[in-house]
XYZ file of C-alpha atoms in Angstrom:
668
model
C -15.333 -63.517 88.438
C -17.465 -60.566 90.032
C -18.915 -58.742 86.934
C -18.604 -55.576 88.831
C -14.921 -55.825 90.025
C -12.197 -53.935 87.857
C -10.424 -55.951 85.306
C -7.267 -54.830 83.577
C -6.668 -55.770 79.759
C -3.816 -57.789 79.096
C -2.310 -55.304 76.618
C -2.230 -52.725 79.498
C -0.307 -55.100 81.764
C 2.802 -55.233 79.476
C 2.779 -51.975 77.457
C 4.648 -49.058 79.272
C 3.072 -46.198 81.004
C 2.181 -43.409 78.603
C 3.516 -39.918 79.300
C 1.408 -37.138 79.693
C 2.628 -34.571 77.130
C 1.970 -31.104 77.668
C 1.407 -29.219 74.448
C 3.826 -26.184 74.081
C 1.572 -24.363 71.364
C -1.150 -22.380 72.658
C -4.788 -23.971 72.259
C -5.653 -21.497 69.534
C -2.494 -22.257 67.638
C -3.067 -25.981 68.079
C -6.501 -25.957 66.483
C -5.617 -23.780 63.710
C -2.455 -25.827 62.940
C -0.296 -22.661 63.112
C 3.289 -22.301 64.341
C 3.066 -20.736 67.658
C 5.874 -18.398 69.110
C 5.076 -19.395 72.683
C 4.588 -15.946 73.762
C 1.750 -14.635 76.059
C -0.079 -13.649 73.882
C 1.318 -15.100 70.925
C 1.950 -13.599 67.668
C -0.901 -15.475 65.752
C -3.602 -14.511 68.547
C -2.657 -10.701 68.566
C -3.027 -10.430 64.830
C -6.368 -11.952 64.972
C -7.560 -10.042 67.817
C -8.222 -12.771 70.071
C -5.571 -12.374 72.956
C -7.722 -13.616 75.585
C -7.962 -16.911 73.799
C -4.236 -17.482 74.236
C -4.411 -20.259 76.601
C -1.320 -22.727 77.416
C -1.821 -26.039 79.135
C 0.162 -26.507 82.553
C 1.487 -29.682 83.700
C 0.890 -30.341 87.387
C 3.490 -31.767 89.566
C 3.369 -35.374 90.744
C 1.875 -34.339 94.013
C -0.599 -32.519 92.156
C -1.202 -35.374 89.840
C -1.939 -37.435 92.840
C -3.764 -35.209 95.012
C -5.875 -33.819 92.324
C -8.482 -36.626 92.061
C -8.966 -36.825 95.873
C -9.120 -33.206 96.519
C -11.719 -32.902 93.855
C -13.866 -35.926 95.527
C -13.778 -34.159 98.652
C -14.809 -30.895 97.484
C -17.487 -31.831 95.383
C -18.763 -33.978 98.361
C -19.213 -30.926 100.734
C -20.624 -28.437 98.075
C -23.024 -28.046 94.841
C -21.504 -29.051 91.669
C -20.576 -25.819 89.925
C -20.666 -25.837 85.999
C -17.376 -24.810 84.456
C -15.836 -23.616 81.542
C -15.000 -26.634 79.259
C -11.419 -26.372 78.533
C -11.334 -23.097 79.830
C -13.815 -21.696 77.040
C -17.184 -23.159 76.883
C -19.773 -23.652 79.996
C -20.934 -27.041 81.018
C -23.438 -27.254 83.538
C -23.976 -30.351 85.860
C -26.621 -31.616 83.038
C -23.865 -32.098 80.496
C -22.253 -35.353 79.828
C -18.797 -33.859 80.197
C -19.314 -32.818 83.623
C -19.778 -36.422 84.847
C -16.322 -37.072 83.677
C -14.994 -34.158 85.776
C -17.095 -35.718 88.675
C -14.974 -39.007 87.996
C -11.952 -37.085 88.098
C -10.586 -39.305 85.170
C -8.630 -36.756 83.203
C -6.708 -39.270 81.291
C -10.136 -40.989 79.867
C -10.762 -37.319 78.817
C -7.350 -37.071 77.186
C -8.281 -40.058 75.059
C -11.757 -39.130 73.849
C -11.758 -37.298 70.276
C -12.546 -33.624 70.636
C -15.451 -31.874 68.533
C -13.454 -29.294 67.193
C -16.391 -27.721 65.864
C -17.549 -26.740 69.532
C -14.702 -24.257 70.029
C -15.351 -20.979 70.167
C -12.723 -19.995 67.557
C -11.673 -21.653 64.243
C -10.880 -20.637 60.538
C -13.116 -17.590 59.754
C -14.984 -17.621 56.273
C -13.054 -15.732 53.593
C -13.569 -11.962 53.860
C -15.056 -11.100 50.396
C -14.935 -8.002 48.763
C -18.697 -7.545 49.399
C -17.953 -7.213 53.220
C -15.148 -4.594 53.040
C -16.341 -2.549 49.888
C -18.389 -0.246 52.377
C -15.262 0.278 54.835
C -14.996 4.072 54.928
C -11.677 5.756 54.521
C -9.587 6.055 57.382
C -10.218 9.699 58.392
C -14.157 8.995 58.190
C -13.484 5.832 60.170
C -11.642 7.572 62.817
C -14.255 10.292 63.139
C -17.041 7.729 63.700
C -14.711 5.699 66.410
C -13.895 8.887 68.215
C -17.414 10.048 68.508
C -18.705 6.645 69.667
C -16.287 6.674 72.336
C -16.643 10.212 73.388
C -17.596 10.928 76.981
C -20.703 12.848 75.822
C -21.954 10.039 73.395
C -24.880 8.359 74.494
C -25.016 5.271 72.247
C -26.615 3.045 74.434
C -25.119 0.225 77.089
C -23.003 -1.267 74.504
C -20.341 1.188 75.091
C -19.778 -0.264 78.523
C -19.265 -3.851 77.316
C -16.099 -2.699 74.770
C -12.683 -1.829 76.208
C -11.576 0.829 74.703
C -7.682 0.506 74.730
C -7.996 -2.898 73.470
C -10.301 -2.009 70.667
C -8.104 0.710 69.573
C -5.345 -1.514 69.374
C -6.973 -4.058 67.271
C -8.376 -0.961 65.329
C -4.725 0.104 64.549
C -3.529 -3.381 63.795
C -6.490 -3.609 61.266
C -5.265 -0.438 59.428
C -1.775 -1.963 59.297
C -2.617 -5.350 58.046
C -6.417 -5.604 56.915
C -6.116 -9.370 56.459
C -5.573 -9.894 60.055
C -9.391 -9.196 60.983
C -11.818 -11.557 62.231
C -15.522 -11.507 61.181
C -16.583 -11.006 64.793
C -14.261 -7.766 64.785
C -15.469 -6.417 61.549
C -19.388 -6.767 62.821
C -18.516 -4.888 65.882
C -16.861 -2.331 64.007
C -19.736 -2.063 61.707
C -22.098 -2.105 64.644
C -20.003 1.055 65.858
C -20.329 2.718 62.936
C -23.841 2.280 62.450
C -24.759 3.627 66.095
C -22.357 6.464 65.532
C -24.329 7.617 62.062
C -27.542 7.152 63.964
C -27.183 9.050 67.065
C -24.257 11.923 66.388
C -25.907 15.068 66.535
C -23.708 16.373 63.614
C -24.399 13.135 61.615
C -28.063 14.301 61.421
C -29.095 15.693 58.000
C -32.255 16.859 56.170
C -31.398 14.348 53.358
C -31.525 11.138 55.252
C -28.121 10.243 53.941
C -26.841 9.510 57.476
C -29.529 7.397 58.401
C -29.392 5.335 55.393
C -25.568 4.931 55.592
C -26.041 4.012 59.457
C -28.631 0.991 58.233
C -26.017 -0.139 55.517
C -23.462 -0.574 58.365
C -25.945 -2.304 60.377
C -26.949 -4.720 57.501
C -23.410 -5.215 57.032
C -22.811 -6.354 60.583
C -25.653 -8.747 60.326
C -24.070 -10.266 57.214
C -20.756 -11.053 59.211
C -22.629 -12.507 62.233
C -24.834 -14.694 59.825
C -21.620 -16.148 58.530
C -20.059 -16.863 62.237
C -21.199 -20.172 63.176
C -22.914 -20.338 66.882
C -20.620 -22.675 67.802
C -17.674 -20.177 67.132
C -18.930 -17.497 69.346
C -16.403 -15.518 71.292
C -16.528 -12.700 73.620
C -16.055 -10.202 70.831
C -18.803 -12.037 68.789
C -21.391 -11.264 71.630
C -20.086 -7.475 71.984
C -20.822 -7.373 67.898
C -24.152 -8.441 68.704
C -25.007 -6.526 71.701
C -24.032 -3.341 69.801
C -26.056 -4.299 66.592
C -29.238 -4.796 68.824
C -29.197 -1.394 70.334
C -29.484 -0.067 66.912
C -32.612 -2.199 66.612
C -34.174 -0.641 69.753
C -33.755 2.844 68.028
C -36.073 1.831 64.994
C -39.756 1.291 65.242
C -39.594 -1.039 62.405
C -37.481 -3.627 64.178
C -38.625 -2.892 67.874
C -41.124 -5.498 69.106
C -41.339 -8.870 67.744
C -38.187 -8.036 65.657
C -35.903 -8.029 68.915
C -37.389 -10.872 70.589
C -35.166 -13.648 68.748
C -31.857 -11.724 68.586
C -32.086 -11.040 72.429
C -32.729 -14.870 73.326
C -29.917 -15.664 70.996
C -27.595 -13.592 72.983
C -28.730 -14.533 76.175
C -28.433 -18.317 75.440
C -24.812 -17.596 73.866
C -23.921 -15.702 76.753
C -24.791 -18.759 78.735
C -23.152 -20.846 76.353
C -19.772 -19.031 77.376
C -20.475 -19.041 81.078
C -21.115 -15.447 81.472
C -24.113 -16.068 83.851
C -21.482 -17.519 86.374
C -19.141 -15.321 88.101
C -15.517 -15.660 86.777
C -14.345 -16.211 90.425
C -15.870 -19.897 89.894
C -13.139 -20.529 87.419
C -9.706 -20.501 87.397
C -8.543 -19.741 83.834
C -9.928 -16.257 83.200
C -7.465 -13.595 83.869
C -8.614 -10.472 86.149
C -9.139 -8.423 82.968
C -11.138 -10.927 81.035
C -13.087 -11.610 84.135
C -14.190 -8.149 84.626
C -14.974 -7.784 80.737
C -17.305 -10.617 81.080
C -19.014 -8.966 84.020
C -19.565 -5.902 81.928
C -20.799 -7.942 79.082
C -23.150 -9.922 81.527
C -24.407 -6.764 82.972
C -25.172 -5.206 79.754
C -26.915 -8.125 78.240
C -29.214 -8.725 81.444
C -30.386 -5.080 81.425
C -31.349 -5.169 77.712
C -33.113 -8.557 78.578
C -34.951 -7.045 81.639
C -36.052 -4.011 79.835
C -37.148 -5.500 76.707
C -39.166 -8.039 78.629
C -40.845 -5.506 80.577
C -41.873 -3.484 77.962
C -43.140 -6.185 75.746
C -44.899 -7.921 78.802
C -43.217 -11.231 78.553
C -41.075 -13.262 80.854
C -37.549 -12.523 80.667
C -35.216 -14.915 79.108
C -32.744 -14.561 82.356
C -34.386 -15.485 85.615
C -33.036 -14.251 89.047
C -31.826 -17.487 89.942
C -29.947 -18.236 86.584
C -27.284 -16.262 87.473
C -24.692 -14.956 89.927
C -22.269 -12.746 88.222
C -21.184 -9.796 90.172
C -21.760 -6.338 88.932
C -18.439 -4.904 87.450
C -16.559 -2.468 89.204
C -16.632 1.188 88.784
C -13.459 1.664 86.632
C -12.356 3.605 83.736
C -11.262 1.825 80.597
C -7.932 2.995 81.235
C -7.569 1.393 84.793
C -7.678 -1.951 83.053
C -5.297 -3.742 80.895
C -4.892 -7.131 79.574
C -1.579 -8.004 81.367
C -2.862 -6.993 84.879
C -2.477 -9.536 87.674
C -5.263 -7.933 89.942
C -8.135 -5.614 89.394
C -7.670 -2.131 91.094
C -10.219 -0.921 93.618
C -13.286 0.546 92.471
C -13.130 4.387 92.022
C -15.883 6.571 93.702
C -18.982 7.333 91.706
C -18.520 10.598 89.737
C -19.352 12.111 86.439
C -15.932 11.444 85.224
C -16.200 7.504 85.491
C -19.143 6.846 82.534
C -19.959 3.250 83.784
C -21.372 4.646 86.880
C -24.531 4.891 85.236
C -24.386 1.293 83.826
C -24.170 0.058 87.602
C -26.831 2.299 89.074
C -28.934 0.967 86.251
C -27.923 -2.364 87.136
C -29.044 -1.992 90.640
C -32.447 -1.088 89.500
C -33.061 -3.675 86.746
C -32.071 -6.545 89.209
C -35.333 -5.513 91.256
C -37.140 -4.899 88.086
C -36.255 -8.422 87.053
C -38.174 -9.618 89.945
C -41.020 -7.511 89.226
C -41.272 -8.842 85.770
C -41.392 -12.457 87.198
C -44.188 -11.327 89.689
C -46.209 -9.825 86.903
C -45.606 -12.877 84.653
C -46.302 -15.565 87.260
C -49.219 -17.667 86.593
C -50.099 -18.513 90.434
C -51.669 -16.342 92.712
C -49.055 -14.196 94.505
C -49.295 -12.693 98.189
C -49.685 -9.151 98.722
C -46.802 -9.116 101.093
C -44.503 -9.837 98.041
C -45.791 -6.602 96.369
C -44.789 -4.675 99.204
C -41.502 -6.312 99.663
C -40.627 -5.706 95.982
C -41.664 -2.090 96.459
C -39.107 -1.607 99.329
C -36.474 -3.118 97.299
C -37.377 -0.634 94.415
C -36.899 2.129 96.782
C -33.601 1.094 98.106
C -32.172 0.749 94.965
C -33.661 3.966 93.977
C -31.985 5.604 96.922
C -28.613 4.189 95.882
C -28.479 5.914 92.689
C -25.272 7.978 92.868
C -26.031 11.788 93.616
C -24.859 12.996 90.233
C -27.317 10.774 88.610
C -30.350 11.838 90.457
C -32.952 13.623 89.000
C -34.215 16.162 91.522
C -36.055 18.676 89.269
C -35.744 19.990 85.580
C -34.655 23.789 86.491
C -30.906 22.850 85.831
C -31.701 20.882 82.579
C -30.432 23.674 80.437
C -27.111 23.630 82.260
C -26.430 19.918 82.256
C -24.529 18.091 79.591
C -27.434 16.556 77.232
C -25.929 12.804 77.858
C -25.871 13.255 81.898
C -29.404 14.432 81.781
C -30.813 11.693 79.285
C -29.131 9.133 82.102
C -30.740 10.793 85.127
C -34.037 10.767 83.026
C -33.656 7.357 82.016
C -32.911 5.917 85.535
C -35.674 7.850 86.959
C -38.044 6.690 84.253
C -37.218 3.030 84.807
C -37.918 3.366 88.456
C -41.148 4.921 87.988
C -42.532 2.708 85.489
C -41.450 -0.314 87.460
C -43.702 0.987 90.534
C -46.719 1.745 88.109
C -46.608 -1.632 86.480
C -46.249 -3.388 90.209
C -49.198 -1.622 91.751
C -51.325 -1.100 88.806
C -53.587 -4.106 89.377
C -54.391 -3.458 92.983
C -56.167 -0.030 92.118
C -59.388 -2.002 92.179
C -58.839 -3.681 95.358
C -58.096 -0.452 96.939
C -61.595 1.009 96.445
C -63.009 -1.545 98.977
C -59.998 -2.501 101.070
C -57.688 0.012 102.805
C -55.112 -2.656 102.906
C -54.288 -1.881 99.357
C -54.120 1.763 99.658
C -50.305 1.990 99.364
C -50.569 0.581 95.742
C -52.996 3.043 94.634
C -50.994 6.079 96.229
C -47.847 4.663 94.786
C -49.115 3.810 91.250
C -50.790 7.231 90.885
C -47.763 9.147 92.235
C -45.306 7.496 89.780
C -47.882 7.687 86.680
C -47.909 11.410 87.360
C -44.282 11.824 87.596
C -43.897 9.930 84.095
C -46.561 12.320 82.622
C -44.161 15.254 84.119
C -41.264 13.623 82.653
C -43.070 13.424 79.300
C -44.011 16.900 79.106
C -40.642 18.186 80.169
C -38.825 15.840 77.468
C -41.103 17.359 74.912
C -40.400 20.725 76.071
C -36.614 20.267 75.807
C -36.751 18.488 72.546
C -37.911 21.724 70.988
C -35.451 24.033 69.349
C -33.386 25.727 72.086
C -33.909 22.808 74.569
C -31.188 20.803 76.169
C -32.250 17.777 74.266
C -33.170 19.365 71.059
C -29.691 18.062 69.578
C -29.926 14.539 71.326
C -31.053 11.732 68.881
C -31.354 8.910 71.640
C -33.610 5.722 71.385
C -34.469 5.720 75.292
C -35.570 9.385 76.046
C -38.640 10.280 73.487
C -42.061 11.846 74.647
C -43.889 9.131 72.590
C -42.308 6.334 74.498
C -44.497 3.491 75.900
C -43.430 4.426 79.222
C -45.977 7.058 79.248
C -48.990 5.563 77.719
C -49.257 2.996 80.756
C -49.129 5.734 82.934
C -51.849 7.685 81.070
C -54.203 4.783 80.937
C -53.399 4.074 85.007
C -54.497 7.671 85.642
C -57.546 7.459 83.581
C -58.272 4.400 85.763
C -57.882 6.296 88.803
C -60.180 9.269 87.698
C -62.879 6.721 86.498
C -62.789 5.381 90.113
C -62.774 8.967 91.673
C -66.075 9.745 89.760
C -67.912 6.534 90.907
C -67.932 7.212 94.512
C -71.372 7.988 96.023
C -70.612 11.564 96.326
C -68.401 12.100 93.059
C -65.121 14.341 93.333
C -65.900 17.706 95.035
C -65.334 20.843 93.313
C -62.454 21.604 95.739
C -60.756 18.201 95.417
C -57.585 19.307 93.758
C -55.965 15.985 93.017
C -58.279 14.581 90.306
C -58.102 18.075 88.416
C -54.454 18.090 88.801
C -54.426 14.622 87.396
C -56.648 15.736 84.546
C -54.554 18.555 83.575
C -51.488 16.474 83.377
C -53.764 13.870 81.069
C -54.744 16.813 78.832
C -51.303 17.859 78.396
C -50.222 14.417 77.578
C -53.259 14.077 75.163
C -51.738 17.078 73.300
C -48.274 15.741 73.053
C -49.703 12.361 71.647
C -51.678 14.022 69.135
C -49.112 16.395 68.092
C -46.840 13.572 67.396
C -49.350 11.515 65.412
C -47.860 12.432 62.376
C -44.439 11.059 63.152
C -45.709 7.968 64.807
C -48.849 6.272 64.118
C -49.264 4.523 67.281
C -49.024 8.111 68.830
C -52.183 8.759 67.155
C -53.876 5.553 68.589
C -52.942 6.783 72.204
C -54.414 10.486 71.690
C -57.651 9.183 70.294
C -58.027 7.095 73.391
C -57.176 9.997 75.525
C -59.244 12.415 73.389
C -62.394 10.144 74.163
C -61.547 9.563 77.818
C -60.884 13.034 78.723
C -63.954 14.680 77.072
C -66.072 12.089 79.128
C -64.356 12.481 82.207
C -64.647 16.350 82.192
C -68.238 16.830 83.149
C -67.893 14.206 85.844
C -65.170 16.154 87.437
C -66.932 19.287 87.239
C -64.529 20.968 84.683
C -65.602 23.483 81.946
C -65.883 22.149 78.544
C -63.488 24.792 76.782
C -59.793 24.109 77.124
C -57.252 25.964 79.484
C -55.411 28.630 78.312
C -53.188 27.397 75.874
C -49.246 27.311 76.271
C -47.573 26.982 72.862
C -44.577 24.549 73.060
C -43.837 24.379 69.220
C -41.760 27.524 68.821
C -39.094 27.742 71.365
C -38.278 27.095 75.266
C -36.102 29.862 75.702
C -37.801 31.064 78.850
C -40.284 33.038 76.853
C -42.742 30.154 76.030
C -43.299 26.208 76.756
C -43.831 24.574 79.926
C -42.141 26.542 82.657
C -39.643 24.680 85.019
C -41.025 23.818 88.550
C -37.931 23.889 91.052
C -40.332 22.253 93.437
C -40.610 19.126 90.975
C -39.246 16.043 92.485
C -39.164 12.191 91.451
C -42.174 10.769 93.236
C -43.988 13.777 94.146
C -47.004 15.185 92.014
C -46.965 18.675 90.593
C -49.575 20.365 88.454
C -48.486 20.638 84.784
C -49.791 23.606 82.550
C -51.794 22.454 79.606
C -50.613 23.377 76.187
C -52.747 23.694 73.101
C -51.416 22.377 69.971
C -53.251 22.082 66.477
C -53.973 18.207 65.919
C -55.643 16.694 62.889
C -59.578 16.188 62.977
C -59.676 18.310 66.444
C -62.819 19.684 65.423
C -64.584 16.499 64.115
C -63.736 14.762 67.239
C -65.119 17.565 69.482
C -68.534 17.506 67.475
C -68.882 13.882 68.305
C -67.980 13.863 71.723
C -71.697 14.991 72.996
C -73.334 11.735 71.416
C -70.456 9.415 73.232
C -71.144 7.775 76.402
C -68.255 5.344 77.716
C -69.125 1.959 78.957
C -67.069 2.486 82.316
C -67.464 -1.255 83.447
C -66.125 -2.477 80.212
C -63.158 -0.078 80.643
C -62.767 -1.058 83.968
C -62.633 -4.720 83.316
C -60.351 -4.069 80.412
C -57.744 -2.224 82.221
C -57.836 -4.593 85.226
C -57.762 -7.750 83.091
C -55.611 -9.604 80.955
C -57.072 -7.907 77.764
C -55.365 -4.757 78.740
C -52.095 -6.835 78.748
C -52.670 -8.411 75.492
C -53.591 -5.052 73.931
C -50.698 -3.237 75.463
C -48.269 -5.998 74.191
C -49.727 -6.028 70.906
C -49.250 -2.399 70.554
C -45.458 -2.663 71.535
C -45.141 -5.862 68.955
C -46.669 -3.651 66.315
C -49.668 -6.090 65.770
C -53.397 -5.560 65.493
C -54.435 -3.822 68.614
C -57.384 -5.715 70.441
C -58.365 -2.295 72.018
C -62.008 -2.905 72.598
C -62.970 0.778 71.686
C -66.319 -0.311 70.281
C -67.251 -2.005 73.498
C -66.104 0.811 75.605
C -68.399 3.108 73.595
C -71.643 0.922 73.789
C -73.457 1.348 77.102
C -75.531 -1.685 76.346
C -72.721 -4.136 77.355
C -72.403 -2.812 80.562
C -72.632 -5.228 83.582
C -72.864 -4.657 87.103
C -69.795 -4.125 89.248
């Protein structure tokens, strides 16, 4: 007998054909061994807040059973093998052994295999003990926090867009009616919402620091809930809780940097585990509602991963070729409901549809992700790729909806704070990406005009970033439009502005090393110097609140005092403008209606008393900067290391001693 020929066991020849019974209970009730009322969704899934997991098996017709295998073979022979949602729940790529069974189209064999029940994203939750529930506020206090988190004017980060308000409120009401019905993942989400509300709400701030302490308590409790959830029990709601909790970490310097690398990586891997990196159109089981929520959650996660990777100077956990999930539609939460049979058409972009900000940000960060990949590539890259990325950035920037475009700061006092923050955030993301993309070509532009576009683009975007820094500082003073805003993305001591300042210092250094030197009538270097001087004073003024700001201020103190005579500028400070009192039109940086993104505009200097000013000034005369060491530092990998360590809160490798030692100079 041919050993490869199929054989039929004797027992199978005489035994009757096994009837494939279709389970009548939903998958969740079968696993939990609960009595299912067979509704859609059933009562058990509703009270547990997992309606999206109430899935029923369907029995195919005889014709479908006969044709099913053939159609699968035919379709897979002509198209790439897609990953799928295992039993409608967990994603499997083509490398997983279970997908091989799918290729063989032998579902009866799968039915006979024992299921690893622990791999399902649901299961009996660990008991909710009194410790976790003891910090639950009263109903009235909880209502206030929930209302504030979902308010249109609130800016609590991108997590807001990953939560469907009507669905959450339905679960919220069910909790107060039956507290024992909640799951750990829902409780983790609730506590994460509480923590963000306590952190960012204007009326939640108090001088005693009690609000922040309570916010940290809820943040801690949400973490305890997530620790008790096994990663194999991850649901979409678990991801929502993890994303919301991560936003709180972005707002705290002690958690920013290395402390966020692991959580973000875990979120990305778990999201891929659930198949969120593949568009729901590839699968047949997600409902239109669930599919759209999956797009929202993935878009939020992808943006967090991209932005954190950019600021930390590290490769992103998500690569461009790793996902094909479409952006979500521009819809209100009230446009969507769990029972809908199809998605409505997208609404026009306007301030009344909040998710438009997420979509505009998504367009920019998709290109930003490719820039991150370019900057972290270990192989030499052609300059044409830089120019193509720049063109794609410009295209994404121009696609920002009109109501989210930052044309100037003149109307800032008349804009809602949250809308102004969104405009500034989008503009800042764009310009910091342009600056980083072109920075390394500043040196090449000195000797080759082919790289001149990079010099122009990096300098212009860096100037715009410093203009934003000065405007944010001004508007954050009492009376400013941002004075009551307690956000995490728009602050004058953001790392976005330190990179821009270093790039402009490098540009001025190059301009002083030409044969003729800068002309007394050359307005651009002097304009850049004034912008840097303004930034220097802001950094020094914030040194008492942020130790890292003092480090940046010290570097700028040294650089500018050494650049001043080389640029032919007087030793004394220009007329002072005090920003510390108010911005009611009497004092502060004046709003310039001609300031537009991408254009360079002079920023008046300001004089703010900072610590050790006199001591620094007394020592400047004896200092001479090793420009060659500075050049090599900023252009080389050492700058990336120092900048990354600065963000990771590690010991800086900034070679200030070498830069101030002319003996280490080398010919350039």
